[in-house]
CSV table of C-alpha atoms in Angstrom, one decimal:
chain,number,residue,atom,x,y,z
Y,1,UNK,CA,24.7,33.0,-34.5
Y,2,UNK,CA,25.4,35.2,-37.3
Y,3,UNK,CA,29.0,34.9,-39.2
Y,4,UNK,CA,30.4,38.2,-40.1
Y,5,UNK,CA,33.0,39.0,-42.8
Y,6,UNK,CA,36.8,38.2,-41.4
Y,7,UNK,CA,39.0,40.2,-44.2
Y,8,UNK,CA,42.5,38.5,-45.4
Y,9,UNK,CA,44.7,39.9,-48.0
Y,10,UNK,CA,48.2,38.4,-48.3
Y,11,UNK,CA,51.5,39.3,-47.1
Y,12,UNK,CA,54.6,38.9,-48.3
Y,13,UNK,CA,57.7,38.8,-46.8
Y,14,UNK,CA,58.0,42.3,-44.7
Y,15,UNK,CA,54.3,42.7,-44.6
Y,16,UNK,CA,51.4,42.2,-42.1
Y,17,UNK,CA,48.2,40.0,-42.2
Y,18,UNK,CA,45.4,41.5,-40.6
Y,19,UNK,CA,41.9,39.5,-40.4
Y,20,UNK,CA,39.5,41.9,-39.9
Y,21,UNK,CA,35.0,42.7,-40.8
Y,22,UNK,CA,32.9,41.5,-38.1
Y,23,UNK,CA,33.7,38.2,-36.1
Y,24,UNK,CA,35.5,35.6,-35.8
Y,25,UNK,CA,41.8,32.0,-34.8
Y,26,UNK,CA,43.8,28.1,-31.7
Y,27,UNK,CA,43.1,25.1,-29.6
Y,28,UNK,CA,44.7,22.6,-27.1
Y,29,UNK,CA,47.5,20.5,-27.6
Y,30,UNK,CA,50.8,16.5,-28.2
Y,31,UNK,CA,53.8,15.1,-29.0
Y,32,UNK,CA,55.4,14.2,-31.8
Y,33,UNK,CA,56.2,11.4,-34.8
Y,34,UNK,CA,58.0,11.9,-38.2
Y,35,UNK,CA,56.0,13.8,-40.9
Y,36,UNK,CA,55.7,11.9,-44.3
Y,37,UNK,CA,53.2,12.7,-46.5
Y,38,UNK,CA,51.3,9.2,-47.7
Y,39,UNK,CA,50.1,8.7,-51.1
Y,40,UNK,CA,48.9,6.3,-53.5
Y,41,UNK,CA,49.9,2.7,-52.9
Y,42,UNK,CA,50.2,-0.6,-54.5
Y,43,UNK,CA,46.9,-1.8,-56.0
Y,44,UNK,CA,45.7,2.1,-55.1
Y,45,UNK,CA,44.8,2.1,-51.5
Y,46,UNK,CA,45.9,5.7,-49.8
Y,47,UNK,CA,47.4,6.5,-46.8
Y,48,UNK,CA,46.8,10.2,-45.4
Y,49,UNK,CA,49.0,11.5,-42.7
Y,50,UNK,CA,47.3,13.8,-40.4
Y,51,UNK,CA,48.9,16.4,-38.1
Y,52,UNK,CA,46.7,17.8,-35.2
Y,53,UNK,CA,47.3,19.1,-32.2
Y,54,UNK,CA,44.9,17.5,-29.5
Y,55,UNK,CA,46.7,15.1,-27.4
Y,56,UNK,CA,44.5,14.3,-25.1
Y,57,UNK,CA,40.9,13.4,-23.9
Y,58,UNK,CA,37.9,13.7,-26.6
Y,59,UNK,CA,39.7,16.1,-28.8
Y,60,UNK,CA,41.9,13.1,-30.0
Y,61,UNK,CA,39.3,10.5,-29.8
Y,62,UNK,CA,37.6,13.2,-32.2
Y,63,UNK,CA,39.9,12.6,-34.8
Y,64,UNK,CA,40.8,9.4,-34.7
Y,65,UNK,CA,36.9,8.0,-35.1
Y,66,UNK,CA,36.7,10.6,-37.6
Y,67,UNK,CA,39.4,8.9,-39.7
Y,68,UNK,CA,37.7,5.8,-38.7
Y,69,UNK,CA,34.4,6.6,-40.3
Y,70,UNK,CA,36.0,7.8,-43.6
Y,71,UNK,CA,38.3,4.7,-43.7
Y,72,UNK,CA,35.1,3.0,-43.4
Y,73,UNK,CA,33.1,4.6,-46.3
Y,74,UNK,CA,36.3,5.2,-48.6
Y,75,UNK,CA,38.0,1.4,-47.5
Y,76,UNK,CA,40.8,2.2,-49.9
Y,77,UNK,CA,41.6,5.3,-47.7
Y,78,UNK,CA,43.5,4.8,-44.3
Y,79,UNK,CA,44.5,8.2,-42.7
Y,80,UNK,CA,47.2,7.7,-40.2
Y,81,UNK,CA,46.5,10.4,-37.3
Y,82,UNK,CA,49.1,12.2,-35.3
Y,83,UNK,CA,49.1,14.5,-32.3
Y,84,UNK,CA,51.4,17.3,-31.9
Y,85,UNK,CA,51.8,19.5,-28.9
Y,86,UNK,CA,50.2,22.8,-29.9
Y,87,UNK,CA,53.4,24.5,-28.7
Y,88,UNK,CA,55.4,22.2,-31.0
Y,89,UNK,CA,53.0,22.5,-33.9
Y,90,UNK,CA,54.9,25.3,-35.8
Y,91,UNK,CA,58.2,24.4,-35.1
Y,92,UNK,CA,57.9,21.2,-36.0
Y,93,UNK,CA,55.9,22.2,-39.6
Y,94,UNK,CA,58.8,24.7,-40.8
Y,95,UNK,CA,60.9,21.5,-40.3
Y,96,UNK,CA,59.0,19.5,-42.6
Y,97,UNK,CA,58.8,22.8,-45.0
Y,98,UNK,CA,62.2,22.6,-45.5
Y,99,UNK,CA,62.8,19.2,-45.5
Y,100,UNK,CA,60.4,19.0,-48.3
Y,101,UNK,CA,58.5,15.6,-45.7
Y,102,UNK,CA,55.6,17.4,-44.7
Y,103,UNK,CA,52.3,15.9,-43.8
Y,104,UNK,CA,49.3,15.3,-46.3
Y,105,UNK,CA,47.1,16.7,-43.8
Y,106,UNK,CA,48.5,19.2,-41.3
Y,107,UNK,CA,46.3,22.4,-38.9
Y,108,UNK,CA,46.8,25.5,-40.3
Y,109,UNK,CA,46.4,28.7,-38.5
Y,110,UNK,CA,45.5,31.1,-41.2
Y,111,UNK,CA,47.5,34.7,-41.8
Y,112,UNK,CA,51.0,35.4,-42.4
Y,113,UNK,CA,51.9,31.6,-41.1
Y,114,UNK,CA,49.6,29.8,-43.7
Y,115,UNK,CA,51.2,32.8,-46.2
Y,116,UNK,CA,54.4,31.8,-45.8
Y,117,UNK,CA,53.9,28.1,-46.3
Y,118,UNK,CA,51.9,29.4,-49.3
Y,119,UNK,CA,54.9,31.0,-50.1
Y,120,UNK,CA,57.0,28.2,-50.3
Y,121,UNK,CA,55.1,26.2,-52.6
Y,122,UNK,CA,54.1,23.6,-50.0
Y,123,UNK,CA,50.2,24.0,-49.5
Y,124,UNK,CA,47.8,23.0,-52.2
Y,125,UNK,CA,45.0,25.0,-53.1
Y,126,UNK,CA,41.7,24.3,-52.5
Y,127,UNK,CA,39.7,26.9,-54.0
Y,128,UNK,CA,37.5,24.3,-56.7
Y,129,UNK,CA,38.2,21.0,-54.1
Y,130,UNK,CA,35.9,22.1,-51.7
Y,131,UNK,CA,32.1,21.1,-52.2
Y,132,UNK,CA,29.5,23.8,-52.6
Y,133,UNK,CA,27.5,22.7,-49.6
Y,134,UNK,CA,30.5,23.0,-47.5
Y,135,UNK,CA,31.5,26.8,-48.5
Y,136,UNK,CA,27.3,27.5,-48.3
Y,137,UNK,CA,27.7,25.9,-44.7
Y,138,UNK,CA,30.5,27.7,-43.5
Y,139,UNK,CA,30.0,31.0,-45.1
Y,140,UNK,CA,32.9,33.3,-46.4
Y,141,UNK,CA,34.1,34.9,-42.8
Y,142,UNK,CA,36.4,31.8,-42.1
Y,143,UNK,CA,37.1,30.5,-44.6
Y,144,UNK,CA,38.4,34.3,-45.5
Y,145,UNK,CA,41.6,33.2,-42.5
Y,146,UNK,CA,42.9,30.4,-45.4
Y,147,UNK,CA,42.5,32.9,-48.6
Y,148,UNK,CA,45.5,34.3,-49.8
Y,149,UNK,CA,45.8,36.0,-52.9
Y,150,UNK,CA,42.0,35.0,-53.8
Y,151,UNK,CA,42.9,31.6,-53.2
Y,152,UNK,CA,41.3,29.0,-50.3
Y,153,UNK,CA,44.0,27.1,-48.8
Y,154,UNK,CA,42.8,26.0,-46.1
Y,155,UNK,CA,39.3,24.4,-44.7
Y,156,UNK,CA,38.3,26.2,-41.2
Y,157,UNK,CA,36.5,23.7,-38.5
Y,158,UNK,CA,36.5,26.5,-35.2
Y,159,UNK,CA,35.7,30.3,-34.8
Y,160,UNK,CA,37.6,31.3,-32.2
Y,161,UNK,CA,37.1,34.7,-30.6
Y,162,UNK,CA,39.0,35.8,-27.3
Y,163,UNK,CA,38.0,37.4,-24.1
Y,164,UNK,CA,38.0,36.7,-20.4
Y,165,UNK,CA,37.4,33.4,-18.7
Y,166,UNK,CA,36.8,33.6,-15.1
Y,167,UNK,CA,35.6,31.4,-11.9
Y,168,UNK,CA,32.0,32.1,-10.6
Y,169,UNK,CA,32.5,31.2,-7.7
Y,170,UNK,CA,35.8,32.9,-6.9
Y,171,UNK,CA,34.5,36.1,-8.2
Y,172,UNK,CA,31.7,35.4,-5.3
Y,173,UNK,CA,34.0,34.6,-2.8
Y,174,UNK,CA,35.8,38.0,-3.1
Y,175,UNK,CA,32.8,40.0,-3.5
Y,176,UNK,CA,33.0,40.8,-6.9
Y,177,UNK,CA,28.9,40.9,-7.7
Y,178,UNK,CA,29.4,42.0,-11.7
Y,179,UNK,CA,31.6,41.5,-14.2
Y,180,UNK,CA,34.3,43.9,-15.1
Y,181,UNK,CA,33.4,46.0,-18.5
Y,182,UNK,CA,36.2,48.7,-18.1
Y,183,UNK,CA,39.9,48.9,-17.2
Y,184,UNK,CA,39.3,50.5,-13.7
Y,185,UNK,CA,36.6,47.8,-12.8
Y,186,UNK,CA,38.8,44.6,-13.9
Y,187,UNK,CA,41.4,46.7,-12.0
Y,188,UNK,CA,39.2,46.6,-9.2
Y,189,UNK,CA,38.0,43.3,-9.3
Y,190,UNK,CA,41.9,42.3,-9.0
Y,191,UNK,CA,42.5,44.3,-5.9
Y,192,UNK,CA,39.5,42.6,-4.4
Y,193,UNK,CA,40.6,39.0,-5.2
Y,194,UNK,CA,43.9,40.1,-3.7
Y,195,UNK,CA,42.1,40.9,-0.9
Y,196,UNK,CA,40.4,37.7,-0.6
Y,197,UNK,CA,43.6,35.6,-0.8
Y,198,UNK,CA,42.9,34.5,-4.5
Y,199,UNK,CA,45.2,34.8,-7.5
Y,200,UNK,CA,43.7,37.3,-9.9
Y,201,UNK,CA,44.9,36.0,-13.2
Y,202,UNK,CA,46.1,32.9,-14.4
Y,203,UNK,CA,48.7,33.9,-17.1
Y,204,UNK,CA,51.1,31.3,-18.7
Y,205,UNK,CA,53.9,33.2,-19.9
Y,206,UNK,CA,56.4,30.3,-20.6
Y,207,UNK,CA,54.6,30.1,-23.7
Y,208,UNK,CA,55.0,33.6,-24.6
Y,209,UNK,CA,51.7,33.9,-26.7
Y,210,UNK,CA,49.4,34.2,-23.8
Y,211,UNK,CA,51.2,36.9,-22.2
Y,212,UNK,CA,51.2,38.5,-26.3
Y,213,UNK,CA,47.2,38.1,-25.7
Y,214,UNK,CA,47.1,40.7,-23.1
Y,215,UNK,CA,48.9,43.3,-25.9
Y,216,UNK,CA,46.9,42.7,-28.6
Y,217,UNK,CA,43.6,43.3,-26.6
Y,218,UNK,CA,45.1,46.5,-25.8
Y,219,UNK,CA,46.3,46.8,-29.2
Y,220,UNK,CA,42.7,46.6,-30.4
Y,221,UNK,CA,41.4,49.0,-27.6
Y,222,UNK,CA,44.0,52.1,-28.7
Y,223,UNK,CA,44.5,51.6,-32.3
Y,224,UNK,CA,41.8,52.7,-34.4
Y,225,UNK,CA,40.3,49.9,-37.2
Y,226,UNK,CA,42.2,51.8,-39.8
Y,227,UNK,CA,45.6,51.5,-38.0
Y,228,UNK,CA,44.7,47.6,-37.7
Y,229,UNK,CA,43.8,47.6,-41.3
Y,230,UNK,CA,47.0,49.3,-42.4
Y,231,UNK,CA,49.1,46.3,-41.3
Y,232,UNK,CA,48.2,44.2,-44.6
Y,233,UNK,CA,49.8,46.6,-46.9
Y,234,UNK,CA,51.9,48.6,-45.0
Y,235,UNK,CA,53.3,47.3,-41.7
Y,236,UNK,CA,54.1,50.7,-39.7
Y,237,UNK,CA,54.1,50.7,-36.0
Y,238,UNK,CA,54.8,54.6,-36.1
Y,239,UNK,CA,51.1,55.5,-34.8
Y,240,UNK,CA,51.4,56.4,-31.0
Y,241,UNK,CA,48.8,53.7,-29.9
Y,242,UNK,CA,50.8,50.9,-30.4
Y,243,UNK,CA,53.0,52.9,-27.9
Y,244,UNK,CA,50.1,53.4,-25.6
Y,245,UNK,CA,48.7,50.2,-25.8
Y,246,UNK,CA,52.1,48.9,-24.1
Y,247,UNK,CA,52.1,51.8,-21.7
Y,248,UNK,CA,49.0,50.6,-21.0
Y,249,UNK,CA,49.7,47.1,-20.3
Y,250,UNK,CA,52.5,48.2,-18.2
Y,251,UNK,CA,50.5,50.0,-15.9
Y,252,UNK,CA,48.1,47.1,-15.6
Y,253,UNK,CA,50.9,44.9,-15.1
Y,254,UNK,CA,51.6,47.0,-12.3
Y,255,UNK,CA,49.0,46.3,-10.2
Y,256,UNK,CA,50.4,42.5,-10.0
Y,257,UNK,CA,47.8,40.7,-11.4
Y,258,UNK,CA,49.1,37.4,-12.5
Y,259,UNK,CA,49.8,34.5,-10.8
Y,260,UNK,CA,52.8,33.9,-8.8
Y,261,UNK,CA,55.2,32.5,-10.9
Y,262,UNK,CA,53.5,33.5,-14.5
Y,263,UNK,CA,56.7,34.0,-16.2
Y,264,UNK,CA,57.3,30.3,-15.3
Y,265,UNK,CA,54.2,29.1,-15.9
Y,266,UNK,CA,52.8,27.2,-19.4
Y,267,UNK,CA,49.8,27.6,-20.8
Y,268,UNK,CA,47.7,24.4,-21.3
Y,269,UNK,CA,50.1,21.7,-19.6
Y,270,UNK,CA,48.8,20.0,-16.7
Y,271,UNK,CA,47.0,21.4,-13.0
Y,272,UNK,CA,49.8,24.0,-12.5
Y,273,UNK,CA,49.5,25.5,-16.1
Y,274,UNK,CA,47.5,28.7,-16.3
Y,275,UNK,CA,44.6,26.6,-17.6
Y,276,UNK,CA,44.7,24.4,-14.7
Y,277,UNK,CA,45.2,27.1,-12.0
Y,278,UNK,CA,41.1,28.3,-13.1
Y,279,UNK,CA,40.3,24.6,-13.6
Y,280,UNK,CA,40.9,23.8,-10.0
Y,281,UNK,CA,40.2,26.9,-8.4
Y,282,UNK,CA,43.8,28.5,-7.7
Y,283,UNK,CA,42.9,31.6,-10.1
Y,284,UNK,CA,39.9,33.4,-10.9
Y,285,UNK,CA,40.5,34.3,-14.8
Y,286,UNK,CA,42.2,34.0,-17.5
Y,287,UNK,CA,42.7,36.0,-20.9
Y,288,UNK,CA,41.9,33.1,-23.6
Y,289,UNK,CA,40.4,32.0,-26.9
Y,290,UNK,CA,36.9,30.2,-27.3
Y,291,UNK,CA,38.8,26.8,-27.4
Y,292,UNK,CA,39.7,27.4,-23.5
Y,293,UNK,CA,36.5,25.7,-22.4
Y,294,UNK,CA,37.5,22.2,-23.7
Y,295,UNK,CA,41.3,22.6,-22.6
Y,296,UNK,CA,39.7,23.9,-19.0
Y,297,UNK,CA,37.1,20.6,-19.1
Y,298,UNK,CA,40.2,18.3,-19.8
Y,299,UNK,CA,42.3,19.4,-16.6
Y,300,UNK,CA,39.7,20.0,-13.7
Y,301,UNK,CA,39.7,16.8,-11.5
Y,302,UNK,CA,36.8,14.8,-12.8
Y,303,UNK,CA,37.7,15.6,-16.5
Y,304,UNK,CA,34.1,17.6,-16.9
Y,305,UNK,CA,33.6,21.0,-17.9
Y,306,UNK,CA,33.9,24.0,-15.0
Y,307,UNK,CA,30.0,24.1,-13.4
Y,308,UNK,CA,30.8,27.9,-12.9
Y,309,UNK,CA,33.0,29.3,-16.0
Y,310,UNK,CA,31.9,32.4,-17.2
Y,311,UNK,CA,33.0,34.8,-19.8
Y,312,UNK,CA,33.1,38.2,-20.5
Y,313,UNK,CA,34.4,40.3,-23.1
Y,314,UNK,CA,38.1,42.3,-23.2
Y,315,UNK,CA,37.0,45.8,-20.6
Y,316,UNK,CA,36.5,49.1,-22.4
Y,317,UNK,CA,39.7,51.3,-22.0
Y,318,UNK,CA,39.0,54.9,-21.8
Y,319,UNK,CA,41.3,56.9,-24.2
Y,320,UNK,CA,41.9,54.8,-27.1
Y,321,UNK,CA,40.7,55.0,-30.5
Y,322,UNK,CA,39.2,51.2,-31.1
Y,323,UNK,CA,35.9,50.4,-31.7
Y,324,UNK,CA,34.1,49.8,-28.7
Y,325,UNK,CA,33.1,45.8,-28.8
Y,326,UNK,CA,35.7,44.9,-31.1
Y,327,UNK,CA,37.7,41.3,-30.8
Y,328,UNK,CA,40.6,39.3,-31.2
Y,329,UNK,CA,40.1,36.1,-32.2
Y,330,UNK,CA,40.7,33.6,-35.6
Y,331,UNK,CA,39.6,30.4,-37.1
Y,332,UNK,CA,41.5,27.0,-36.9
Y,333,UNK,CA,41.7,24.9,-40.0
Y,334,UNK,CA,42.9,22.3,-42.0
Y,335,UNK,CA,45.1,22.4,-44.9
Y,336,UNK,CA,46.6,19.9,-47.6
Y,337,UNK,CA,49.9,20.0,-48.8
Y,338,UNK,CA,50.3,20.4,-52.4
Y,339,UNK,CA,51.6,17.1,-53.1
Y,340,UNK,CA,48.9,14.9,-51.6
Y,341,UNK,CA,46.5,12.6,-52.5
Y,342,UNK,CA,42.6,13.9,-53.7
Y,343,UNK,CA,41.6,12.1,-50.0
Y,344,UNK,CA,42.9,15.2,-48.9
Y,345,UNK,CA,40.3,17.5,-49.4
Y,346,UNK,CA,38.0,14.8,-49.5
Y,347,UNK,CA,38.5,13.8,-45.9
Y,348,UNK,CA,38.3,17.7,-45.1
Y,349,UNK,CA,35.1,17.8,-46.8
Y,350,UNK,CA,33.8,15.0,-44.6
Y,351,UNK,CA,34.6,16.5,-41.4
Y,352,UNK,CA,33.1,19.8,-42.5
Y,353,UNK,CA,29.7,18.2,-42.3
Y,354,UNK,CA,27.1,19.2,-40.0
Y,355,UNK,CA,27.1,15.8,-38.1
Y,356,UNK,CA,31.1,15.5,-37.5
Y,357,UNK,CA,30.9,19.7,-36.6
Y,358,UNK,CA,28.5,18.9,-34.3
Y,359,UNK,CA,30.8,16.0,-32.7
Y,360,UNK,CA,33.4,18.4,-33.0
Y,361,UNK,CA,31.9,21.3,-30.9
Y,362,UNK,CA,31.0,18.5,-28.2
Y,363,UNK,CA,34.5,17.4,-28.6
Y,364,UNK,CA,36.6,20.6,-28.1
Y,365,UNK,CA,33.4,22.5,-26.4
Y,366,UNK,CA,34.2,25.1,-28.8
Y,367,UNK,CA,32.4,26.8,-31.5
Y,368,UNK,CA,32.4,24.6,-34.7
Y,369,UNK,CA,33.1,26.8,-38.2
Y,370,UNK,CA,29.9,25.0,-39.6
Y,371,UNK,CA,27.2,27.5,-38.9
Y,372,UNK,CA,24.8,25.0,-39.2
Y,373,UNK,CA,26.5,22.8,-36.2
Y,374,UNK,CA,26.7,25.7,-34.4
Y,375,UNK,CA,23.5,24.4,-32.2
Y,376,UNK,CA,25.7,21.7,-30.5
Y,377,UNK,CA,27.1,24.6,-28.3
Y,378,UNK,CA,25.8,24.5,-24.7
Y,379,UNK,CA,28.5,25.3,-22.7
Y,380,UNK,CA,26.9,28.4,-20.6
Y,381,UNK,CA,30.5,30.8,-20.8
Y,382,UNK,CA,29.6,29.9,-24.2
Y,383,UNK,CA,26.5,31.3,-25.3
Y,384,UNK,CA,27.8,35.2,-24.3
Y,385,UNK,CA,31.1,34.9,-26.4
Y,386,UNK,CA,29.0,33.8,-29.2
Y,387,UNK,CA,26.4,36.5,-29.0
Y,388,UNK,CA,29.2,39.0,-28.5
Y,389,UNK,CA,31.2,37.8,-31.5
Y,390,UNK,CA,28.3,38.1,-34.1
Y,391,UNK,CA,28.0,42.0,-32.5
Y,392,UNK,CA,31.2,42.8,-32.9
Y,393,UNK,CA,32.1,45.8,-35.4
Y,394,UNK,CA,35.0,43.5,-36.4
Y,395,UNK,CA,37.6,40.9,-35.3
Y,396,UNK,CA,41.5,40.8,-35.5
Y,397,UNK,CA,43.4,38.5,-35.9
Y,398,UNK,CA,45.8,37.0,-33.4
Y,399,UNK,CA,48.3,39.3,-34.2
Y,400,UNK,CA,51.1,36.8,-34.0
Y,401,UNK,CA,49.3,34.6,-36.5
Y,402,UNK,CA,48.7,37.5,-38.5
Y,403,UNK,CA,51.7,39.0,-38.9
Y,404,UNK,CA,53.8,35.4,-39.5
Y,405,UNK,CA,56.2,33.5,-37.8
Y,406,UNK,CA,59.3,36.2,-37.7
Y,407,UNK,CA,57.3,39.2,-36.6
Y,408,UNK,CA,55.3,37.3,-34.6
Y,409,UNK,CA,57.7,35.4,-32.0
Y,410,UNK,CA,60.0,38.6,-31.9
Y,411,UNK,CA,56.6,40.7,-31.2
Y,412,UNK,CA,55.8,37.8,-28.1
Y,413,UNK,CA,59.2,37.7,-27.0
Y,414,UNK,CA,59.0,41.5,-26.4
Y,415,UNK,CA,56.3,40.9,-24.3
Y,416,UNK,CA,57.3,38.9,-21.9
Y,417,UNK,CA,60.6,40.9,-21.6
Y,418,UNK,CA,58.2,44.1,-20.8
Y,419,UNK,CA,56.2,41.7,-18.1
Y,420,UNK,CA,59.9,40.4,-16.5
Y,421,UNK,CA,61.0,43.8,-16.5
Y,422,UNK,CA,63.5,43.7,-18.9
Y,423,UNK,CA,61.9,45.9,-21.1
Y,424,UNK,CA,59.9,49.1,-21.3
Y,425,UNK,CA,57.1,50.0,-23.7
Y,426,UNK,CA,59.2,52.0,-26.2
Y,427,UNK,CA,61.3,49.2,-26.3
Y,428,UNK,CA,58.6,46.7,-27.5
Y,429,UNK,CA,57.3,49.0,-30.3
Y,430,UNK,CA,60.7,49.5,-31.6
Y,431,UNK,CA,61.3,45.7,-31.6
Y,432,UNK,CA,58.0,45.1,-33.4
Y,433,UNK,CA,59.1,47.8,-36.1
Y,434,UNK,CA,62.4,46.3,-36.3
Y,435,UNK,CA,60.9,42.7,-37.0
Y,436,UNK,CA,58.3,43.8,-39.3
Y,437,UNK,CA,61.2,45.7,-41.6
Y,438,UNK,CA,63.6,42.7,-41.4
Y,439,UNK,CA,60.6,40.6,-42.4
């Protein structure tokens, strides 16, 4: 697969981030411990601490052999790994941000968030730390997610893009004999699943950000690559598609897609989470990043990945100004913070290799950053996100991420409020312009 360019400029406060070129940011989830960045000890061994947010299943066994083998060839180097609930991860970060105790190692989701820890003075940069085979490896499009003002802060391991999981075999059941590529036919398809006694769409709403997803497609499909653009300079939310992107949504909503019970519903936690409903058959699709296959594989009843996921991309919605083909999607990385140890970004380096991206994609049956891994990836709902990622005209960024943490939640929040009915699409666009002036 090729790697297109994914275009970051930096943000300050008030201001958007917008990842953008051709292709290309999150990932499953844990619980807790106290932050602490290690350091240099007696007699000069290191300890690292390491924040991640894989708590179960191979996704945590990744990392904890991984810090295994480079304790192993570095014995003066012990990296104490810790898994945080991906729904924590933030929360518990701007914590350690201003408590000044953050973590030597810590997952970074690129745009406005990394900015603003940027901003603070708490992430090192790793623009000369990062070997030359590494950056040749990887290519510029990710690690474009961690550059901020022309600086790398950030090492990716996961490309990301989003579209539409769904069950095979459901789809079957119902009578649905092609897979949706507009609006009117995913509309369709939902009426016909109705029909057949099935939930449509898993959505897990409790979280907020999966509901968001379902705007920011829509987003992508009505706004025009210039509007999408704009936002890194000059946030303004004054262009009537964002207004009929939520119109939109609202008439999809409409049509009573979702599970019963979405509002109420997480994303990734447990059978009954959205995740779980297509793992074990009690929905036919959900709207999800490329890191859904591994979180699906980890909560269907033998632990395997689904025999009959497929994928297809966001439908086509007649009207809009976007680019037909284009994405959402990101990167998932690591960064350092600026006070830690030169194992750091030597422990990053390690894991960026093609062997332990390889393990990596096996791990989280994901897409590893490391285009030369990028052959470990089998997973057959796979192989059609990856060919239409390296297609796409271009890639946004989740626009959550990219915007930064205030924007962002009030942005998500909004959402859900338009889903629950406590909120209308003028509404939502007038929240998002209020956020993104208060910055």
């Amino acid at each position: 697969m090729t790697t297109k360019g994914l275009m970051m400029t930096r943000k300050m406060r008030g201001a958007a981030w917008v990842a953008l070129g051709a292709s290309m940011a999150l990932l499953l989830s844990g619980c807790s411990g106290s932050g602490g960045g290690g350091g240099e000890e007696a007699g000069g061994d290191t300890t690292l601490t390491m924040w991640h947010n894989s708590t179960t299943g191979d996704g945590k066994q990744y990392w904890e052999d991984a810090a295994a083998a480079f304790h192993e060839e570095n014995p003066e180097v012990t990296v104490k790994v810790t898994s945080i609930q991906n729904e924590d991860m933030d929360g518990k970060l701007q914590t350690a941000v201003n408590s000044g105790d953050m973590p030597d190692i810590f997952m970074a989701r690129g745009g406005g968030k990394l900015a603003d820890i940027v901003e603070a003075g708490k992430v090192k940069d790793l623009t000369s730390l990062i070997d030359a085979d590494v950056k040749s490896a990887l290519g510029d499009a990710p690690f474009s997610a961690f550059t901020i003002d022309g600086k790398i802060y950030g090492v990716p391991t996961a490309v990301l893009p989003g579209g539409i999981f769904y069950s095979k075999d459901l789809f079957e059941q119902a009578g649905i004999s092609s897979e949706p590529t507009s609006i009117d036919e995913l509309e369709a398809a939902v009426q016909k699943l109705k029909d057949a006694g099935i939930d449509p769409i898993a959505l897990g709403a409790k979280d907020a950000w999966p509901a968001a997803h379902w705007y920011y497609f829509f987003a992508v499909r009505a706004c025009g690559q210039d509007v999408i653009e704009s936002l890194s300079t000059a946030p303004d939310f004054t262009d009537q598609c964002w207004l009929d992107a939520a119109e939109n949504l609202s008439d999809f909503a409409a049509t009573e897609p979702f599970n019963n019970g979405f509002l109420t519903t997480s994303a990734q936690q447990g059978a009954n989470s959205s995740a779980g409903l297509v793992a074990n058959h009690k929905a036919a699709m959900e709207l999800m990043g490329a890191w859904n296959v591994g979180v699906i594989a980890s909560l269907t009843p033998d632990e395997q990945p689904l025999a009959d996921l497929g994928w297809f991309p966001f439908p086509e919605v007649s009207g809009g100004d976007g680019t037909p083909g284009a994405m959402m999607g990101g990167v998932d990385g690591y960064s350092c913070s600026v006070d830690s140890p030169a194992a750091c970004e030597q422990f990053l380096n390690f894991v960026s290799s093609k062997k332990w991206q390889e393990g990596y994609a096996t791990a989280y049956q994901t897409i590893p950053a490391n285009q030369d891994a990028q052959g470990a990836v089998t997973d057959p709902s796979l192989i059609p996100l990856m060919a239409a990622y390296s297609k796409a005209p271009y890639v946004s960024l989740w626009l959550d991420t990219a915007l930064g943490q205030n924007v962002g939640n009030a942005l998500n929040t909004g959402i859900v409020e338009l889903l629950a009915g406590q909120g209308n699409p003028q509404k939502l666009v007038d929240s998002i312009a209020n956020a993104a002036a208060r910055g």
